[in-house]
Amino acid sequence: MNPFLLNNYLGPDYFCDRDEETETLLKNINNNSNTAVFSQRRIGKTALVKHVFFLLKDKQSAIYLDIFPTSSLKEFTDTLASSIYKEFPMHKSTGRKFWEHIKLLRPVLKINTLSGEPELTLDISRPEQIEKSIPQLFSFLDQQQKKIVLAIDEFQQILSYPEKNVEALLRTIIQNLHNISFIFLGSDSKVMTEIFNSAKKPFYGSTNFMTLNKIPEKEYVPFIKNTFHKLGVSMDEKVPEMILDLTCTHTYYTQRLCHEIYGDQVTFIREEDVTATLYKLIQQNEAVYFQYRNLLTKAQWKTLKAVAAEGTVYQPYSQNFIKNYDLGSTSTLKRNLEALADKAIIYHNVSVEEPYYEVEDKFLMRWLQNE
C-alpha cells in the first residue's frame, strides 16, 4: 500500500507530527470545551481530527460531518442525521433508539450511488420544522452514556445559507448541551475569525482557538525519510528538503508528490527523480491551468502570475511589487487580489501577525513560475 495518504486516515504510523495540536484538542475535549480550528485548505485539519478520533476510540463516540456541500439549513440537518446514523447504525441498539427518536421526522434511508455511504433525509420542509428537528438530533446525542465529540468541517458554510440567524439558532442549541464537545473546522480564516472573534456574533467567547500551521520541516524531513526507508526505498541526502521546498511544506502537495514518487516503484530516489515526478504532475494538470487563464481577466491573470513569482507576498501594495509586475493602480490590484481570493485561487492568510498572499495550488504556482 502507498504509505503517503492523500484523503484517508489509517493510523498513527501514517500521520506526521501534530503532537501539540493533538494534545490541545484532547485536553479541550476532556474539559468539555469547544474548539475552533482555522487553517489553509488541505493543510491537514481533517486528518488531525481523524487522528484525535482514533485516540478516543472505545472512550467516546466521535462524529464527523462535512457541511461544505450543503447550501441550506435543511441540507445541514440531513447531513447531521446521516452522520449520526453512520456512528449508530440500525444493527446496534443505540441505532435503533436513534431511529425511534426521529421517527416523527419520517426519516428515509438511501445509499449514495457514488460513495456507497448511507444517507438519511428527513421529511421536513417548513422553516419551523427544520428549527425543531436540529434540537431533536442534538438532544439524542446529549442523552447518550458515552461522551460525544462532534466535528463540523467547513463551518463557515453556514453563513451562505438563505435562512436568517443560523448562527444564533445553532449557538442557542449548543450552549444547552452538556455531553457533547464540538470542534469547528474552517478554511476561510477571515470568515471563521468573524464568526468566533467578533463581539457582535453569537459564537463570540464560546470556543478555544487553534490555528493549524504547516508541519515544521524538522518534523517532516525524518517522516519522509523513515516512511520510504521502512519500505526499502533509499534516497539522496537532500531529497526530503527538496520535496518540501518544491511543495512549500504544504501537507497535501507534499503528500501528493511523495505518493507519486513511491508509485513509480524506484528503490533509490535521486533529486532528478523528484523534479521529473513534479513535472509529470504539472503536465497532468496543465489543461486545468490553461482553463484558469481563459476564465480570469487579463489583469487577474497578471496578478496571479506576480504572486506566484514571489511565492509569498507580504506587502502587495508596495510600489516595488506593483511596479515590478506592472499591476496598475492600488485599487485595481486590490480588486484583483480579492477576486482571486474569492475564487480560492490565491490564499489570503489574515490569522497571523503579518498577513500574506500566496497561490493556493503549489503545483499551479510552480507551473506559473516556469511559464
CSV table of C-alpha atoms in Angstrom, one decimal:
chain,number,residue,atom,x,y,z
A,1,MET,CA,0.0,0.0,0.0
A,2,ASN,CA,1.2,3.5,-0.8
A,3,PRO,CA,2.1,5.0,2.7
A,4,PHE,CA,1.7,8.6,1.7
A,5,LEU,CA,-2.1,9.0,2.1
A,6,LEU,CA,-4.0,11.8,0.3
A,7,ASN,CA,-7.5,11.6,1.7
A,8,ASN,CA,-7.8,8.9,4.3
A,9,TYR,CA,-6.5,8.3,7.8
A,10,LEU,CA,-5.3,4.8,8.7
A,11,GLY,CA,-3.5,5.3,11.9
A,12,PRO,CA,-0.6,7.0,13.7
A,13,ASP,CA,2.0,5.2,11.6
A,14,TYR,CA,0.9,7.2,8.5
A,15,PHE,CA,0.4,10.5,10.4
A,16,CYS,CA,3.1,13.1,10.7
A,17,ASP,CA,3.7,15.3,13.9
A,18,ARG,CA,0.8,17.4,15.2
A,19,ASP,CA,1.7,16.3,18.7
A,20,GLU,CA,1.0,19.7,20.3
A,21,GLU,CA,-2.3,20.2,18.4
A,22,THR,CA,-3.4,16.7,19.3
A,23,GLU,CA,-2.7,17.2,22.9
A,24,THR,CA,-4.6,20.5,22.9
A,25,LEU,CA,-7.7,19.0,21.3
A,26,LEU,CA,-7.7,16.1,23.7
A,27,LYS,CA,-7.4,18.4,26.6
A,28,ASN,CA,-10.3,20.6,25.4
A,29,ILE,CA,-12.4,17.5,24.8
A,30,ASN,CA,-11.7,16.2,28.3
A,31,ASN,CA,-12.6,19.5,29.7
A,32,ASN,CA,-15.9,19.7,27.7
A,33,SER,CA,-14.5,22.8,25.9
A,34,ASN,CA,-15.3,23.6,22.3
A,35,THR,CA,-12.5,24.4,19.8
A,36,ALA,CA,-12.5,26.4,16.6
A,37,VAL,CA,-9.7,25.3,14.2
A,38,PHE,CA,-8.6,27.6,11.4
A,39,SER,CA,-6.2,26.7,8.6
A,40,GLN,CA,-5.5,26.9,4.9
A,41,ARG,CA,-7.2,24.3,2.7
A,42,ARG,CA,-5.6,20.9,2.5
A,43,ILE,CA,-3.2,21.6,5.3
A,44,GLY,CA,-4.4,18.6,7.4
A,45,LYS,CA,-7.4,19.7,9.5
A,46,THR,CA,-9.5,16.6,8.7
A,47,ALA,CA,-6.6,14.2,9.2
A,48,LEU,CA,-5.9,15.8,12.6
A,49,VAL,CA,-9.5,15.3,13.7
A,50,LYS,CA,-9.5,11.7,12.5
A,51,HIS,CA,-6.2,11.2,14.4
A,52,VAL,CA,-7.9,12.5,17.6
A,53,PHE,CA,-10.9,10.3,16.9
A,54,PHE,CA,-8.6,7.3,16.6
A,55,LEU,CA,-7.0,8.1,20.0
A,56,LEU,CA,-10.5,8.4,21.6
A,57,LYS,CA,-12.0,5.2,20.2
A,58,ASP,CA,-13.7,3.0,22.8
A,59,LYS,CA,-13.7,6.0,25.1
A,60,GLN,CA,-16.0,8.4,23.4
A,61,SER,CA,-18.3,8.4,20.3
A,62,ALA,CA,-16.8,10.6,17.5
A,63,ILE,CA,-18.9,12.1,14.7
A,64,TYR,CA,-17.6,14.0,11.7
A,65,LEU,CA,-19.7,15.9,9.3
A,66,ASP,CA,-18.5,18.0,6.3
A,67,ILE,CA,-21.0,20.7,5.5
A,68,PHE,CA,-19.1,22.2,2.6
A,69,PRO,CA,-21.6,20.7,0.1
A,70,THR,CA,-24.6,22.0,2.0
A,71,SER,CA,-26.4,25.1,0.9
A,72,SER,CA,-29.3,25.4,3.3
A,73,LEU,CA,-30.3,24.6,6.9
A,74,LYS,CA,-32.4,21.6,5.6
A,75,GLU,CA,-29.3,20.1,4.0
A,76,PHE,CA,-27.3,20.8,7.2
A,77,THR,CA,-30.0,18.8,9.1
A,78,ASP,CA,-29.9,15.9,6.7
A,79,THR,CA,-26.1,15.8,6.8
A,80,LEU,CA,-26.2,15.8,10.6
A,81,ALA,CA,-28.7,13.0,10.7
A,82,SER,CA,-26.7,10.9,8.2
A,83,SER,CA,-23.5,11.4,10.3
A,84,ILE,CA,-25.3,10.3,13.5
A,85,TYR,CA,-26.6,7.2,11.7
A,86,LYS,CA,-23.1,6.2,10.5
A,87,GLU,CA,-22.0,6.3,14.1
A,88,PHE,CA,-25.1,4.5,15.4
A,89,PRO,CA,-26.4,2.2,12.6
A,90,MET,CA,-29.6,0.2,12.9
A,91,HIS,CA,-27.9,-3.1,13.8
A,92,LYS,CA,-26.8,-1.5,17.1
A,93,SER,CA,-29.2,-0.9,19.9
A,94,THR,CA,-28.3,2.7,20.0
A,95,GLY,CA,-29.0,3.0,16.3
A,96,ARG,CA,-32.5,1.5,16.9
A,97,LYS,CA,-33.0,4.1,19.7
A,98,PHE,CA,-32.0,6.8,17.3
A,99,TRP,CA,-34.4,5.7,14.6
A,100,GLU,CA,-37.2,5.6,17.3
A,101,HIS,CA,-36.1,9.1,18.4
A,102,ILE,CA,-36.5,10.6,14.9
A,103,LYS,CA,-39.4,8.5,13.5
A,104,LEU,CA,-41.8,11.5,13.7
A,105,LEU,CA,-39.5,13.3,11.2
A,106,ARG,CA,-40.2,10.4,8.8
A,107,PRO,CA,-36.6,9.5,8.0
A,108,VAL,CA,-35.8,7.9,4.6
A,109,LEU,CA,-32.6,5.9,4.3
A,110,LYS,CA,-30.8,5.5,1.0
A,111,ILE,CA,-27.3,4.6,-0.2
A,112,ASN,CA,-25.3,7.2,-2.2
A,113,THR,CA,-24.6,5.5,-5.5
A,114,LEU,CA,-21.2,7.1,-5.8
A,115,SER,CA,-19.7,6.8,-2.3
A,116,GLY,CA,-21.7,3.8,-1.2
A,117,GLU,CA,-22.3,5.6,2.1
A,118,PRO,CA,-25.8,5.6,3.8
A,119,GLU,CA,-27.7,8.9,3.7
A,120,LEU,CA,-30.7,10.0,5.7
A,121,THR,CA,-33.2,12.5,4.5
A,122,LEU,CA,-35.9,13.9,6.8
A,123,ASP,CA,-39.4,14.7,5.6
A,124,ILE,CA,-39.3,18.3,6.7
A,125,SER,CA,-39.7,21.4,4.6
A,126,ARG,CA,-41.1,24.3,6.6
A,127,PRO,CA,-38.6,26.5,8.5
A,128,GLU,CA,-40.3,25.8,11.9
A,129,GLN,CA,-40.0,22.1,11.3
A,130,ILE,CA,-36.3,22.4,10.5
A,131,GLU,CA,-35.6,24.6,13.5
A,132,LYS,CA,-37.3,21.9,15.7
A,133,SER,CA,-35.5,18.9,14.1
A,134,ILE,CA,-32.0,20.1,14.8
A,135,PRO,CA,-32.6,20.3,18.6
A,136,GLN,CA,-34.0,16.8,18.4
A,137,LEU,CA,-30.9,15.4,16.8
A,138,PHE,CA,-28.6,17.1,19.3
A,139,SER,CA,-30.9,16.0,22.1
A,140,PHE,CA,-30.4,12.4,21.2
A,141,LEU,CA,-26.6,12.7,21.3
A,142,ASP,CA,-26.8,14.6,24.6
A,143,GLN,CA,-28.6,11.7,26.2
A,144,GLN,CA,-26.0,9.1,25.4
A,145,GLN,CA,-24.0,7.5,28.2
A,146,LYS,CA,-20.7,7.9,26.3
A,147,LYS,CA,-19.5,11.5,25.8
A,148,ILE,CA,-19.7,12.7,22.2
A,149,VAL,CA,-17.2,14.6,20.1
A,150,LEU,CA,-18.8,16.3,17.1
A,151,ALA,CA,-16.5,17.8,14.4
A,152,ILE,CA,-18.2,20.1,11.9
A,153,ASP,CA,-15.9,20.8,8.9
A,154,GLU,CA,-16.1,24.0,6.8
A,155,PHE,CA,-18.2,25.5,9.4
A,156,GLN,CA,-18.2,29.0,7.7
A,157,GLN,CA,-20.6,27.5,5.2
A,158,ILE,CA,-23.5,28.3,7.5
A,159,LEU,CA,-23.1,32.0,6.6
A,160,SER,CA,-24.1,31.2,3.0
A,161,TYR,CA,-27.4,29.6,3.9
A,162,PRO,CA,-30.5,31.6,2.8
A,163,GLU,CA,-32.1,31.2,6.3
A,164,LYS,CA,-31.6,34.1,8.7
A,165,ASN,CA,-30.0,33.8,12.1
A,166,VAL,CA,-28.5,30.4,11.6
A,167,GLU,CA,-25.6,31.3,13.9
A,168,ALA,CA,-27.9,32.3,16.7
A,169,LEU,CA,-30.0,29.2,16.3
A,170,LEU,CA,-27.0,26.8,16.5
A,171,ARG,CA,-25.4,28.8,19.3
A,172,THR,CA,-28.7,28.6,21.4
A,173,ILE,CA,-28.9,24.9,20.9
A,174,ILE,CA,-25.2,24.1,21.5
A,175,GLN,CA,-24.9,26.2,24.7
A,176,ASN,CA,-27.6,24.0,26.4
A,177,LEU,CA,-25.8,20.7,25.6
A,178,HIS,CA,-23.7,19.0,28.3
A,179,ASN,CA,-22.5,15.7,26.8
A,180,ILE,CA,-21.1,17.0,23.5
A,181,SER,CA,-17.7,18.6,22.7
A,182,PHE,CA,-17.6,20.5,19.4
A,183,ILE,CA,-14.7,21.0,17.0
A,184,PHE,CA,-15.5,23.7,14.4
A,185,LEU,CA,-13.2,23.5,11.4
A,186,GLY,CA,-12.8,26.2,8.7
A,187,SER,CA,-10.5,27.0,5.9
A,188,ASP,CA,-11.6,30.6,5.4
A,189,SER,CA,-9.7,32.3,8.2
A,190,LYS,CA,-11.3,35.7,7.6
A,191,VAL,CA,-14.8,34.4,7.9
A,192,MET,CA,-14.0,32.0,10.8
A,193,THR,CA,-12.4,34.8,12.7
A,194,GLU,CA,-15.5,36.9,12.2
A,195,ILE,CA,-17.8,34.1,13.4
A,196,PHE,CA,-15.8,33.4,16.6
A,197,ASN,CA,-13.9,36.6,17.4
A,198,SER,CA,-16.4,39.3,16.7
A,199,ALA,CA,-18.2,40.6,19.8
A,200,LYS,CA,-21.3,41.1,17.7
A,201,LYS,CA,-21.6,37.4,16.7
A,202,PRO,CA,-23.5,34.7,18.7
A,203,PHE,CA,-20.4,32.3,18.9
A,204,TYR,CA,-18.2,35.1,20.4
A,205,GLY,CA,-16.4,33.8,23.5
A,206,SER,CA,-17.8,30.3,23.2
A,207,THR,CA,-14.7,28.4,22.0
A,208,ASN,CA,-10.9,27.9,22.3
A,209,PHE,CA,-9.0,28.8,19.2
A,210,MET,CA,-6.3,26.9,17.2
A,211,THR,CA,-4.6,28.0,14.0
A,212,LEU,CA,-3.2,25.0,12.2
A,213,ASN,CA,0.0,25.9,10.5
A,214,LYS,CA,2.3,23.9,8.2
A,215,ILE,CA,4.2,21.0,9.7
A,216,PRO,CA,7.7,22.1,10.6
A,217,GLU,CA,10.4,20.9,8.3
A,218,LYS,CA,12.4,19.4,11.2
A,219,GLU,CA,9.4,17.1,11.7
A,220,TYR,CA,8.6,16.4,8.1
A,221,VAL,CA,12.1,15.5,6.9
A,222,PRO,CA,12.5,12.4,9.2
A,223,PHE,CA,8.9,11.4,8.5
A,224,ILE,CA,9.6,11.3,4.7
A,225,LYS,CA,12.9,9.5,5.2
A,226,ASN,CA,11.6,6.9,7.6
A,227,THR,CA,8.4,6.2,5.7
A,228,PHE,CA,10.4,5.5,2.5
A,229,HIS,CA,13.1,3.6,4.4
A,230,LYS,CA,10.5,1.2,6.1
A,231,LEU,CA,9.6,0.1,2.6
A,232,GLY,CA,13.1,-0.4,1.4
A,233,VAL,CA,13.5,2.9,-0.5
A,234,SER,CA,16.7,4.9,-0.1
A,235,MET,CA,17.4,8.4,-1.4
A,236,ASP,CA,19.9,11.2,-1.9
A,237,GLU,CA,20.6,13.1,1.3
A,238,LYS,CA,18.8,16.3,0.1
A,239,VAL,CA,15.7,14.7,-1.4
A,240,PRO,CA,13.4,15.3,1.6
A,241,GLU,CA,14.4,19.0,1.8
A,242,MET,CA,13.9,19.3,-1.9
A,243,ILE,CA,10.4,17.8,-1.8
A,244,LEU,CA,9.4,20.2,1.0
A,245,ASP,CA,10.9,23.2,-0.8
A,246,LEU,CA,9.0,22.4,-4.1
A,247,THR,CA,5.7,22.0,-2.2
A,248,CYS,CA,6.3,24.9,0.3
A,249,THR,CA,5.8,22.3,3.1
A,250,HIS,CA,2.1,22.3,2.3
A,251,THR,CA,0.8,19.0,3.6
A,252,TYR,CA,-1.4,17.9,0.6
A,253,TYR,CA,1.2,18.8,-2.1
A,254,THR,CA,4.0,17.2,-0.1
A,255,GLN,CA,2.0,14.0,0.4
A,256,ARG,CA,0.9,14.0,-3.3
A,257,LEU,CA,4.5,14.4,-4.5
A,258,CYS,CA,5.7,11.6,-2.2
A,259,HIS,CA,2.7,9.5,-3.2
A,260,GLU,CA,3.7,9.7,-6.9
A,261,ILE,CA,7.4,9.1,-6.3
A,262,TYR,CA,6.6,6.0,-4.3
A,263,GLY,CA,4.1,4.9,-7.0
A,264,ASP,CA,7.0,4.9,-9.6
A,265,GLN,CA,8.4,2.0,-7.6
A,266,VAL,CA,12.0,3.2,-7.5
A,267,THR,CA,14.4,1.7,-4.9
A,268,PHE,CA,16.6,4.8,-4.8
A,269,ILE,CA,15.3,8.4,-5.2
A,270,ARG,CA,17.6,10.9,-6.8
A,271,GLU,CA,17.0,14.7,-6.9
A,272,GLU,CA,16.3,14.4,-10.7
A,273,ASP,CA,13.5,11.8,-9.9
A,274,VAL,CA,11.8,14.4,-7.7
A,275,THR,CA,11.9,17.0,-10.5
A,276,ALA,CA,10.7,14.5,-13.1
A,277,THR,CA,7.8,13.5,-10.9
A,278,LEU,CA,6.8,17.1,-10.2
A,279,TYR,CA,6.9,17.8,-13.9
A,280,LYS,CA,4.7,14.8,-14.6
A,281,LEU,CA,2.1,16.0,-12.0
A,282,ILE,CA,2.1,19.5,-13.5
A,283,GLN,CA,1.6,18.1,-17.0
A,284,GLN,CA,-1.4,16.1,-15.8
A,285,ASN,CA,-3.0,19.3,-14.6
A,286,GLU,CA,-1.9,21.6,-17.4
A,287,ALA,CA,-5.3,21.6,-19.1
A,288,VAL,CA,-6.9,22.9,-15.9
A,289,TYR,CA,-4.3,25.6,-15.5
A,290,PHE,CA,-5.0,26.8,-19.1
A,291,GLN,CA,-8.7,27.0,-18.2
A,292,TYR,CA,-7.8,29.3,-15.3
A,293,ARG,CA,-6.2,31.7,-17.8
A,294,ASN,CA,-9.3,31.5,-20.0
A,295,LEU,CA,-11.7,32.2,-17.1
A,296,LEU,CA,-9.7,35.0,-15.5
A,297,THR,CA,-9.4,38.6,-16.8
A,298,LYS,CA,-6.0,39.6,-18.1
A,299,ALA,CA,-5.5,41.8,-15.1
A,300,GLN,CA,-6.3,38.9,-12.7
A,301,TRP,CA,-4.0,36.5,-14.6
A,302,LYS,CA,-1.2,39.0,-14.4
A,303,THR,CA,-1.8,39.4,-10.7
A,304,LEU,CA,-1.8,35.6,-10.2
A,305,LYS,CA,1.5,35.3,-12.0
A,306,ALA,CA,3.0,38.0,-9.9
A,307,VAL,CA,2.0,36.3,-6.7
A,308,ALA,CA,3.3,33.0,-8.0
A,309,ALA,CA,6.6,34.6,-9.0
A,310,GLU,CA,7.1,36.0,-5.5
A,311,GLY,CA,6.0,32.8,-3.7
A,312,THR,CA,4.7,34.7,-0.7
A,313,VAL,CA,3.6,38.4,-0.9
A,314,TYR,CA,3.6,40.3,2.4
A,315,GLN,CA,3.3,43.8,1.1
A,316,PRO,CA,1.2,43.6,-2.1
A,317,TYR,CA,0.6,47.3,-2.2
A,318,SER,CA,4.2,48.4,-2.1
A,319,GLN,CA,5.4,50.4,-5.1
A,320,ASN,CA,8.2,47.8,-5.7
A,321,PHE,CA,5.7,44.9,-6.1
A,322,ILE,CA,3.3,46.9,-8.2
A,323,LYS,CA,6.0,48.4,-10.5
A,324,ASN,CA,8.0,45.2,-10.9
A,325,TYR,CA,4.9,43.3,-12.3
A,326,ASP,CA,3.1,46.3,-13.9
A,327,LEU,CA,-0.1,45.7,-11.8
A,328,GLY,CA,-1.8,49.1,-12.3
A,329,SER,CA,-3.2,51.2,-9.5
A,330,THR,CA,-3.5,50.1,-5.9
A,331,SER,CA,-7.3,50.0,-6.2
A,332,THR,CA,-7.2,47.8,-9.3
A,333,LEU,CA,-4.7,45.4,-7.6
A,334,LYS,CA,-6.9,45.2,-4.5
A,335,ARG,CA,-9.9,44.2,-6.6
A,336,ASN,CA,-7.9,41.6,-8.5
A,337,LEU,CA,-6.5,40.1,-5.2
A,338,GLU,CA,-10.0,40.0,-3.7
A,339,ALA,CA,-11.4,38.3,-6.8
A,340,LEU,CA,-8.7,35.7,-6.8
A,341,ALA,CA,-9.1,35.0,-3.1
A,342,ASP,CA,-12.9,34.7,-3.5
A,343,LYS,CA,-12.2,32.1,-6.2
A,344,ALA,CA,-9.8,30.3,-3.8
A,345,ILE,CA,-7.0,30.5,-6.4
A,346,ILE,CA,-4.9,32.5,-4.1
A,347,TYR,CA,-4.9,32.3,-0.3
A,348,HIS,CA,-5.0,35.4,1.9
A,349,ASN,CA,-3.8,34.5,5.4
A,350,VAL,CA,-5.2,37.1,7.9
A,351,SER,CA,-4.8,35.0,11.0
A,352,VAL,CA,-1.1,35.8,11.5
A,353,GLU,CA,0.7,39.0,12.7
A,354,GLU,CA,2.0,39.7,9.2
A,355,PRO,CA,-0.8,38.8,6.7
A,356,TYR,CA,0.2,37.5,3.3
A,357,TYR,CA,-0.9,36.2,-0.1
A,358,GLU,CA,0.2,33.0,-1.9
A,359,VAL,CA,-1.1,30.8,-4.7
A,360,GLU,CA,-3.3,28.1,-3.2
A,361,ASP,CA,-2.2,25.3,-5.5
A,362,LYS,CA,1.5,24.8,-5.2
A,363,PHE,CA,1.8,22.8,-8.4
A,364,LEU,CA,0.0,25.7,-10.2
A,365,MET,CA,2.5,28.1,-8.6
A,366,ARG,CA,5.4,26.0,-9.9
A,367,TRP,CA,3.8,25.9,-13.4
A,368,LEU,CA,3.3,29.7,-13.4
A,369,GLN,CA,6.9,30.2,-12.3
A,370,ASN,CA,8.1,28.0,-15.2
A,371,GLU,CA,5.9,29.9,-17.6
